[in-house]
PDB file of C-alpha atoms in Angstrom:
ATOM      1  CA  MET A 558       2.481-105.958  35.467  1.00 85.00           C
ATOM      2  CA  THR A 559       0.326-104.452  32.718  1.00 97.00           C
ATOM      3  CA  PHE A 560      -1.334-106.918  30.380  1.00 98.00           C
ATOM      4  CA  THR A 561      -0.092-106.494  26.811  1.00 98.00           C
ATOM      5  CA  GLY A 562      -1.419-109.706  25.251  1.00 98.00           C
ATOM      6  CA  PHE A 563      -0.068-113.215  24.872  1.00 98.00           C
ATOM      7  CA  PRO A 564       3.030-113.190  22.637  1.00 98.00           C
ATOM      8  CA  GLU A 565       3.337-115.575  19.720  1.00 97.00           C
ATOM      9  CA  ALA A 566       5.975-117.363  21.783  1.00 98.00           C
ATOM     10  CA  ALA A 567       3.175-118.650  24.051  1.00 98.00           C
ATOM     11  CA  LEU A 568       1.454-120.460  21.189  1.00 98.00           C
ATOM     12  CA  ASP A 569       4.777-121.684  19.816  1.00 98.00           C
ATOM     13  CA  PHE A 570       5.667-123.039  23.251  1.00 98.00           C
ATOM     14  CA  TYR A 571       2.520-125.166  23.375  1.00 98.00           C
ATOM     15  CA  ASP A 572       2.913-126.243  19.757  1.00 98.00           C
ATOM     16  CA  ASP A 573       6.334-127.614  20.638  1.00 98.00           C
ATOM     17  CA  LEU A 574       5.153-129.087  23.945  1.00 98.00           C
ATOM     18  CA  GLU A 575       2.493-131.115  22.131  1.00 97.00           C
ATOM     19  CA  MET A 576       5.288-132.644  20.065  1.00 97.00           C
ATOM     20  CA  ASP A 577       7.720-133.176  22.962  1.00 98.00           C
ATOM     21  CA  ASN A 578       5.848-133.424  26.260  1.00 97.00           C
ATOM     22  CA  THR A 579       8.850-134.334  28.399  1.00 96.00           C
ATOM     23  CA  LYS A 580      10.623-132.980  31.429  1.00 96.00           C
ATOM     24  CA  THR A 581      13.704-132.408  29.276  1.00 97.00           C
ATOM     25  CA  PHE A 582      11.788-130.061  26.961  1.00 98.00           C
ATOM     26  CA  TRP A 583      10.069-128.320  29.862  1.00 97.00           C
ATOM     27  CA  GLU A 584      13.265-127.627  31.745  1.00 97.00           C
ATOM     28  CA  ALA A 585      14.927-126.289  28.594  1.00 98.00           C
ATOM     29  CA  HIS A 586      12.001-123.903  27.970  1.00 98.00           C
ATOM     30  CA  ARG A 587      10.893-123.098  31.504  1.00 97.00           C
ATOM     31  CA  ASP A 588      11.807-119.434  31.032  1.00 98.00           C
ATOM     32  CA  VAL A 589       9.555-119.212  27.949  1.00 98.00           C
ATOM     33  CA  HIS A 590       6.606-120.507  29.941  1.00 98.00           C
ATOM     34  CA  ALA A 591       7.340-118.054  32.734  1.00 98.00           C
ATOM     35  CA  THR A 592       7.581-114.976  30.525  1.00 98.00           C
ATOM     36  CA  ALA A 593       5.260-115.760  27.593  1.00 98.00           C
ATOM     37  CA  VAL A 594       2.528-117.741  29.378  1.00 98.00           C
ATOM     38  CA  ALA A 595       2.483-117.427  33.167  1.00 98.00           C
ATOM     39  CA  ALA A 596       3.274-113.719  33.462  1.00 98.00           C
ATOM     40  CA  PRO A 597       0.666-112.549  30.906  1.00 98.00           C
ATOM     41  CA  MET A 598      -1.974-114.830  32.434  1.00 98.00           C
ATOM     42  CA  LYS A 599      -1.298-113.373  35.881  1.00 98.00           C
ATOM     43  CA  ALA A 600      -1.525-109.861  34.453  1.00 98.00           C
ATOM     44  CA  LEU A 601      -4.765-110.624  32.609  1.00 98.00           C
ATOM     45  CA  THR A 602      -6.529-112.169  35.587  1.00 98.00           C
ATOM     46  CA  ALA A 603      -5.259-109.460  37.939  1.00 98.00           C
ATOM     47  CA  ALA A 604      -6.789-106.812  35.676  1.00 98.00           C
ATOM     48  CA  LEU A 605     -10.146-108.635  35.791  1.00 98.00           C
ATOM     49  CA  ALA A 606     -10.121-109.303  39.534  1.00 98.00           C
ATOM     50  CA  ASP A 607     -11.824-106.081  40.644  1.00 97.00           C
ATOM     51  CA  GLU A 608     -14.967-106.996  38.704  1.00 98.00           C
ATOM     52  CA  PHE A 609     -14.995-110.791  38.723  1.00 98.00           C
ATOM     53  CA  GLY A 610     -12.823-111.866  41.651  1.00 98.00           C
ATOM     54  CA  ASP A 611      -9.420-113.470  42.101  1.00 98.00           C
ATOM     55  CA  ALA A 612      -8.524-116.265  39.713  1.00 98.00           C
ATOM     56  CA  LYS A 613      -6.902-119.594  40.389  1.00 98.00           C
ATOM     57  CA  ILE A 614      -4.163-120.116  37.813  1.00 98.00           C
ATOM     58  CA  PHE A 615      -3.832-123.843  37.338  1.00 97.00           C
ATOM     59  CA  ARG A 616      -0.559-125.687  37.755  1.00 96.00           C
ATOM     60  CA  PRO A 617       1.047-126.825  34.497  1.00 96.00           C
ATOM     61  CA  TYR A 618       1.489-130.397  35.711  1.00 95.00           C
ATOM     62  CA  ARG A 619      -0.999-133.138  34.848  1.00 92.00           C
ATOM     63  CA  ASP A 620      -2.340-135.552  37.464  1.00 89.00           C
ATOM     64  CA  VAL A 621      -1.350-138.838  35.842  1.00 84.00           C
ATOM     65  CA  ARG A 622      -2.084-141.159  38.772  1.00 85.00           C
ATOM     66  CA  PHE A 623      -5.248-142.616  37.247  1.00 82.00           C
ATOM     67  CA  SER A 624      -4.626-141.826  33.590  1.00 84.00           C
ATOM     68  CA  LYS A 625      -3.324-144.015  30.802  1.00 85.00           C
ATOM     69  CA  ASP A 626      -1.780-140.875  29.309  1.00 88.00           C
ATOM     70  CA  LYS A 627       1.407-140.327  31.334  1.00 90.00           C
ATOM     71  CA  THR A 628       2.589-137.151  29.607  1.00 94.00           C
ATOM     72  CA  PRO A 629       3.553-134.858  32.486  1.00 95.00           C
ATOM     73  CA  TYR A 630       2.445-131.401  31.334  1.00 97.00           C
ATOM     74  CA  LYS A 631      -0.834-129.775  30.348  1.00 97.00           C
ATOM     75  CA  THR A 632      -0.888-128.449  26.796  1.00 97.00           C
ATOM     76  CA  HIS A 633      -2.658-125.245  27.793  1.00 97.00           C
ATOM     77  CA  GLN A 634      -2.610-122.749  30.657  1.00 98.00           C
ATOM     78  CA  GLY A 635      -5.977-122.137  32.284  1.00 98.00           C
ATOM     79  CA  ALA A 636      -7.289-119.779  34.942  1.00 98.00           C
ATOM     80  CA  PHE A 637     -10.608-119.998  36.770  1.00 98.00           C
ATOM     81  CA  VAL A 638     -12.591-117.499  38.849  1.00 98.00           C
ATOM     82  CA  ALA A 639     -14.873-119.454  41.194  1.00 98.00           C
ATOM     83  CA  LYS A 640     -18.249-117.891  42.006  1.00 97.00           C
ATOM     84  CA  GLY A 641     -19.790-121.038  43.488  1.00 95.00           C
ATOM     85  CA  PRO A 642     -19.071-124.778  43.745  1.00 95.00           C
ATOM     86  CA  SER A 643     -17.268-125.681  40.499  1.00 96.00           C
ATOM     87  CA  THR A 644     -18.979-122.658  38.911  1.00 98.00           C
ATOM     88  CA  GLY A 645     -17.476-119.512  37.448  1.00 98.00           C
ATOM     89  CA  TYR A 646     -15.424-117.908  34.681  1.00 98.00           C
ATOM     90  CA  TYR A 647     -12.556-119.444  32.701  1.00 98.00           C
ATOM     91  CA  VAL A 648      -9.822-118.385  30.278  1.00 98.00           C
ATOM     92  CA  GLN A 649      -7.018-120.400  28.699  1.00 98.00           C
ATOM     93  CA  VAL A 650      -4.162-120.119  26.230  1.00 98.00           C
ATOM     94  CA  GLY A 651      -2.662-123.019  24.289  1.00 98.00           C
ATOM     95  CA  ALA A 652      -1.527-124.051  20.831  1.00 97.00           C
ATOM     96  CA  PRO A 653      -5.028-123.382  19.361  1.00 97.00           C
ATOM     97  CA  GLY A 654      -4.956-119.823  20.736  1.00 98.00           C
ATOM     98  CA  VAL A 655      -7.125-118.277  23.442  1.00 98.00           C
ATOM     99  CA  ARG A 656     -10.511-119.450  24.685  1.00 98.00           C
ATOM    100  CA  VAL A 657     -12.960-118.192  27.317  1.00 98.00           C
ATOM    101  CA  GLY A 658     -15.707-120.041  29.132  1.00 98.00           C
ATOM    102  CA  VAL A 659     -18.275-119.954  31.919  1.00 98.00           C
ATOM    103  CA  GLY A 660     -20.475-122.495  33.668  1.00 97.00           C
ATOM    104  CA  PHE A 661     -20.305-125.396  36.084  1.00 97.00           C
ATOM    105  CA  TYR A 662     -17.900-128.221  35.295  1.00 96.00           C
ATOM    106  CA  GLU A 663     -19.211-130.753  37.825  1.00 93.00           C
ATOM    107  CA  ALA A 664     -22.004-131.072  40.374  1.00 93.00           C
ATOM    108  CA  SER A 665     -22.803-133.244  43.360  1.00 93.00           C
ATOM    109  CA  GLY A 666     -25.904-135.431  43.181  1.00 93.00           C
ATOM    110  CA  PRO A 667     -28.105-133.032  45.184  1.00 94.00           C
ATOM    111  CA  ARG A 668     -26.809-129.993  43.313  1.00 95.00           C
ATOM    112  CA  LEU A 669     -27.399-131.573  39.913  1.00 96.00           C
ATOM    113  CA  ALA A 670     -30.879-132.603  41.050  1.00 96.00           C
ATOM    114  CA  SER A 671     -31.655-128.980  41.928  1.00 97.00           C
ATOM    115  CA  VAL A 672     -30.452-127.835  38.489  1.00 97.00           C
ATOM    116  CA  ARG A 673     -32.716-130.381  36.804  1.00 97.00           C
ATOM    117  CA  GLU A 674     -35.583-129.328  39.048  1.00 97.00           C
ATOM    118  CA  ALA A 675     -35.136-125.768  37.798  1.00 98.00           C
ATOM    119  CA  ILE A 676     -34.901-126.910  34.162  1.00 98.00           C
ATOM    120  CA  VAL A 677     -38.210-128.790  34.490  1.00 97.00           C
ATOM    121  CA  ASP A 678     -39.961-125.817  36.075  1.00 97.00           C
ATOM    122  CA  GLN A 679     -41.729-123.851  33.347  1.00 96.00           C
ATOM    123  CA  ARG A 680     -40.614-120.376  34.437  1.00 97.00           C
ATOM    124  CA  ARG A 681     -37.045-121.213  35.433  1.00 98.00           C
ATOM    125  CA  GLY A 682     -36.531-123.610  32.530  1.00 98.00           C
ATOM    126  CA  ALA A 683     -37.782-121.058  30.012  1.00 98.00           C
ATOM    127  CA  GLU A 684     -35.486-118.472  31.600  1.00 98.00           C
ATOM    128  CA  LEU A 685     -32.494-120.745  30.970  1.00 98.00           C
ATOM    129  CA  GLU A 686     -33.593-121.404  27.389  1.00 98.00           C
ATOM    130  CA  ASP A 687     -33.770-117.663  26.746  1.00 98.00           C
ATOM    131  CA  VAL A 688     -30.307-117.090  28.227  1.00 98.00           C
ATOM    132  CA  LEU A 689     -28.774-119.917  26.188  1.00 98.00           C
ATOM    133  CA  ALA A 690     -30.499-118.794  22.991  1.00 98.00           C
ATOM    134  CA  ALA A 691     -29.138-115.264  23.364  1.00 98.00           C
ATOM    135  CA  LEU A 692     -25.615-116.475  24.089  1.00 98.00           C
ATOM    136  CA  SER A 693     -25.679-119.015  21.258  1.00 98.00           C
ATOM    137  CA  ALA A 694     -26.687-116.212  18.900  1.00 98.00           C
ATOM    138  CA  ALA A 695     -23.696-114.238  20.193  1.00 98.00           C
ATOM    139  CA  GLY A 696     -21.277-117.042  19.284  1.00 97.00           C
ATOM    140  CA  TRP A 697     -21.097-119.082  22.483  1.00 98.00           C
ATOM    141  CA  GLU A 698     -21.115-122.887  22.244  1.00 98.00           C
ATOM    142  CA  VAL A 699     -22.873-125.038  24.840  1.00 98.00           C
ATOM    143  CA  GLY A 700     -20.755-127.895  26.186  1.00 97.00           C
ATOM    144  CA  GLY A 701     -20.368-130.152  29.185  1.00 97.00           C
ATOM    145  CA  ASP A 702     -20.752-133.832  30.048  1.00 97.00           C
ATOM    146  CA  ARG A 703     -24.114-135.293  29.069  1.00 97.00           C
ATOM    147  CA  LEU A 704     -25.936-138.563  29.532  1.00 97.00           C
ATOM    148  CA  LYS A 705     -26.662-140.528  26.372  1.00 95.00           C
ATOM    149  CA  THR A 706     -30.221-141.149  27.536  1.00 94.00           C
ATOM    150  CA  ALA A 707     -32.754-139.365  29.718  1.00 96.00           C
ATOM    151  CA  PRO A 708     -31.788-139.122  33.394  1.00 96.00           C
ATOM    152  CA  ARG A 709     -33.662-141.477  35.688  1.00 93.00           C
ATOM    153  CA  GLY A 710     -37.099-140.167  36.560  1.00 93.00           C
ATOM    154  CA  TYR A 711     -37.431-137.895  33.520  1.00 95.00           C
ATOM    155  CA  SER A 712     -39.357-138.560  30.336  1.00 93.00           C
ATOM    156  CA  ALA A 713     -37.339-138.874  27.136  1.00 95.00           C
ATOM    157  CA  ASP A 714     -39.886-136.667  25.381  1.00 94.00           C
ATOM    158  CA  HIS A 715     -39.631-133.766  27.855  1.00 96.00           C
ATOM    159  CA  PRO A 716     -39.364-130.518  25.846  1.00 96.00           C
ATOM    160  CA  ARG A 717     -36.087-129.666  27.589  1.00 97.00           C
ATOM    161  CA  ILE A 718     -34.634-133.171  27.610  1.00 97.00           C
ATOM    162  CA  GLU A 719     -31.401-132.018  25.940  1.00 97.00           C
ATOM    163  CA  LEU A 720     -30.755-129.695  28.884  1.00 98.00           C
ATOM    164  CA  LEU A 721     -31.793-132.339  31.413  1.00 98.00           C
ATOM    165  CA  ARG A 722     -29.174-134.733  30.058  1.00 98.00           C
ATOM    166  CA  HIS A 723     -26.347-132.425  31.161  1.00 98.00           C
ATOM    167  CA  LYS A 724     -24.226-133.530  34.119  1.00 97.00           C
ATOM    168  CA  SER A 725     -22.214-130.350  33.715  1.00 97.00           C
ATOM    169  CA  MET A 726     -22.934-127.323  31.565  1.00 98.00           C
ATOM    170  CA  THR A 727     -20.482-124.840  30.115  1.00 98.00           C
ATOM    171  CA  LEU A 728     -20.428-122.126  27.486  1.00 98.00           C
ATOM    172  CA  GLY A 729     -17.279-121.475  25.474  1.00 98.00           C
ATOM    173  CA  LYS A 730     -16.013-119.023  22.907  1.00 97.00           C
ATOM    174  CA  ALA A 731     -12.698-119.314  21.052  1.00 97.00           C
ATOM    175  CA  TYR A 732     -10.638-116.386  19.774  1.00 97.00           C
ATOM    176  CA  GLY A 733      -8.225-118.800  18.148  1.00 96.00           C
ATOM    177  CA  PHE A 734      -5.349-117.027  16.411  1.00 95.00           C
ATOM    178  CA  GLU A 735      -7.096-113.680  16.041  1.00 97.00           C
ATOM    179  CA  PRO A 736      -4.506-110.888  16.133  1.00 98.00           C
ATOM    180  CA  VAL A 737      -6.255-109.408  19.164  1.00 98.00           C
ATOM    181  CA  ILE A 738      -4.876-112.142  21.435  1.00 98.00           C
ATOM    182  CA  HIS A 739      -1.418-110.622  21.058  1.00 98.00           C
ATOM    183  CA  THR A 740      -2.573-107.146  22.101  1.00 98.00           C
ATOM    184  CA  PRO A 741      -3.786-105.324  25.237  1.00 98.00           C
ATOM    185  CA  GLU A 742      -7.280-105.269  23.684  1.00 98.00           C
ATOM    186  CA  LEU A 743      -7.692-108.937  24.612  1.00 98.00           C
ATOM    187  CA  LEU A 744      -8.381-107.780  28.172  1.00 98.00           C
ATOM    188  CA  ASP A 745     -11.436-105.840  26.997  1.00 98.00           C
ATOM    189  CA  ARG A 746     -12.628-108.793  24.913  1.00 98.00           C
ATOM    190  CA  VAL A 747     -12.443-111.207  27.832  1.00 98.00           C
ATOM    191  CA  ARG A 748     -14.126-108.717  30.148  1.00 98.00           C
ATOM    192  CA  ALA A 749     -16.929-108.088  27.663  1.00 98.00           C
ATOM    193  CA  ASP A 750     -17.504-111.788  27.034  1.00 98.00           C
ATOM    194  CA  TRP A 751     -17.535-112.672  30.723  1.00 98.00           C
ATOM    195  CA  ARG A 752     -20.045-109.877  31.298  1.00 98.00           C
ATOM    196  CA  GLU A 753     -22.141-111.137  28.393  1.00 98.00           C
ATOM    197  CA  ALA A 754     -22.239-114.658  29.838  1.00 98.00           C
ATOM    198  CA  THR A 755     -22.900-113.545  33.420  1.00 98.00           C
ATOM    199  CA  PRO A 756     -26.679-114.207  33.139  1.00 98.00           C
ATOM    200  CA  PHE A 757     -25.879-117.906  32.708  1.00 98.00           C
ATOM    201  CA  VAL A 758     -23.556-117.943  35.725  1.00 98.00           C
ATOM    202  CA  GLU A 759     -26.200-116.125  37.753  1.00 98.00           C
ATOM    203  CA  TRP A 760     -28.880-118.628  36.705  1.00 98.00           C
ATOM    204  CA  VAL A 761     -26.720-121.509  37.953  1.00 98.00           C
ATOM    205  CA  LEU A 762     -25.910-119.749  41.211  1.00 97.00           C
ATOM    206  CA  ARG A 763     -29.568-118.893  41.759  1.00 97.00           C
ATOM    207  CA  TYR A 764     -30.957-122.389  41.307  1.00 97.00           C
ATOM    208  CA  ALA A 765     -28.126-124.881  41.926  1.00 94.00           C
ATOM    209  CA  ARG A 766     -28.329-125.714  45.606  1.00 87.00           C
ATOM    210  CA  ALA A 767     -25.304-127.316  47.278  1.00 71.00           C
TER     211      ALA A 767
END
């Protein structure tokens, strides 16, 4: 299937799902999800696979076992290309439109320790600062889970303390409702943005030891 963009029906579907997140709604609109959401996402990720690798397209069902929120369905469709443990490239579509991302969304204790070791190192830490500065200037937003205070063993006045506080680190860019998301040109936008953010992914893969 050739990627032609996400139709407006995809955004409308998630708008309605946010208002009526029930099995009854889902079953009545299952065909909309299949044609307007799932099929375009498969086409998009398939077109990117030669350069970035095969994507995992996430299931639409929420894991509610340990959540107070028992609504059964996710209000977006995401896909992730893994390049390392919990590290790689991401794209999603939902009611707010389309969004792309890169980074690592969780890390084991030893792996996070190795990331912090690299951040503290003058050469490797400065390298990360340069990468993040360039991507921030290009419109990427730094996210991820962070400690409220300095991690144990690190000084609160370390020059890179804001980076050291991260337990995960991601970069995101939203296209929102831009007309391009409904066109084949979205493929080129996602490809270009993933390429642009590859230096960050490579930094993580280089210094985050499992």
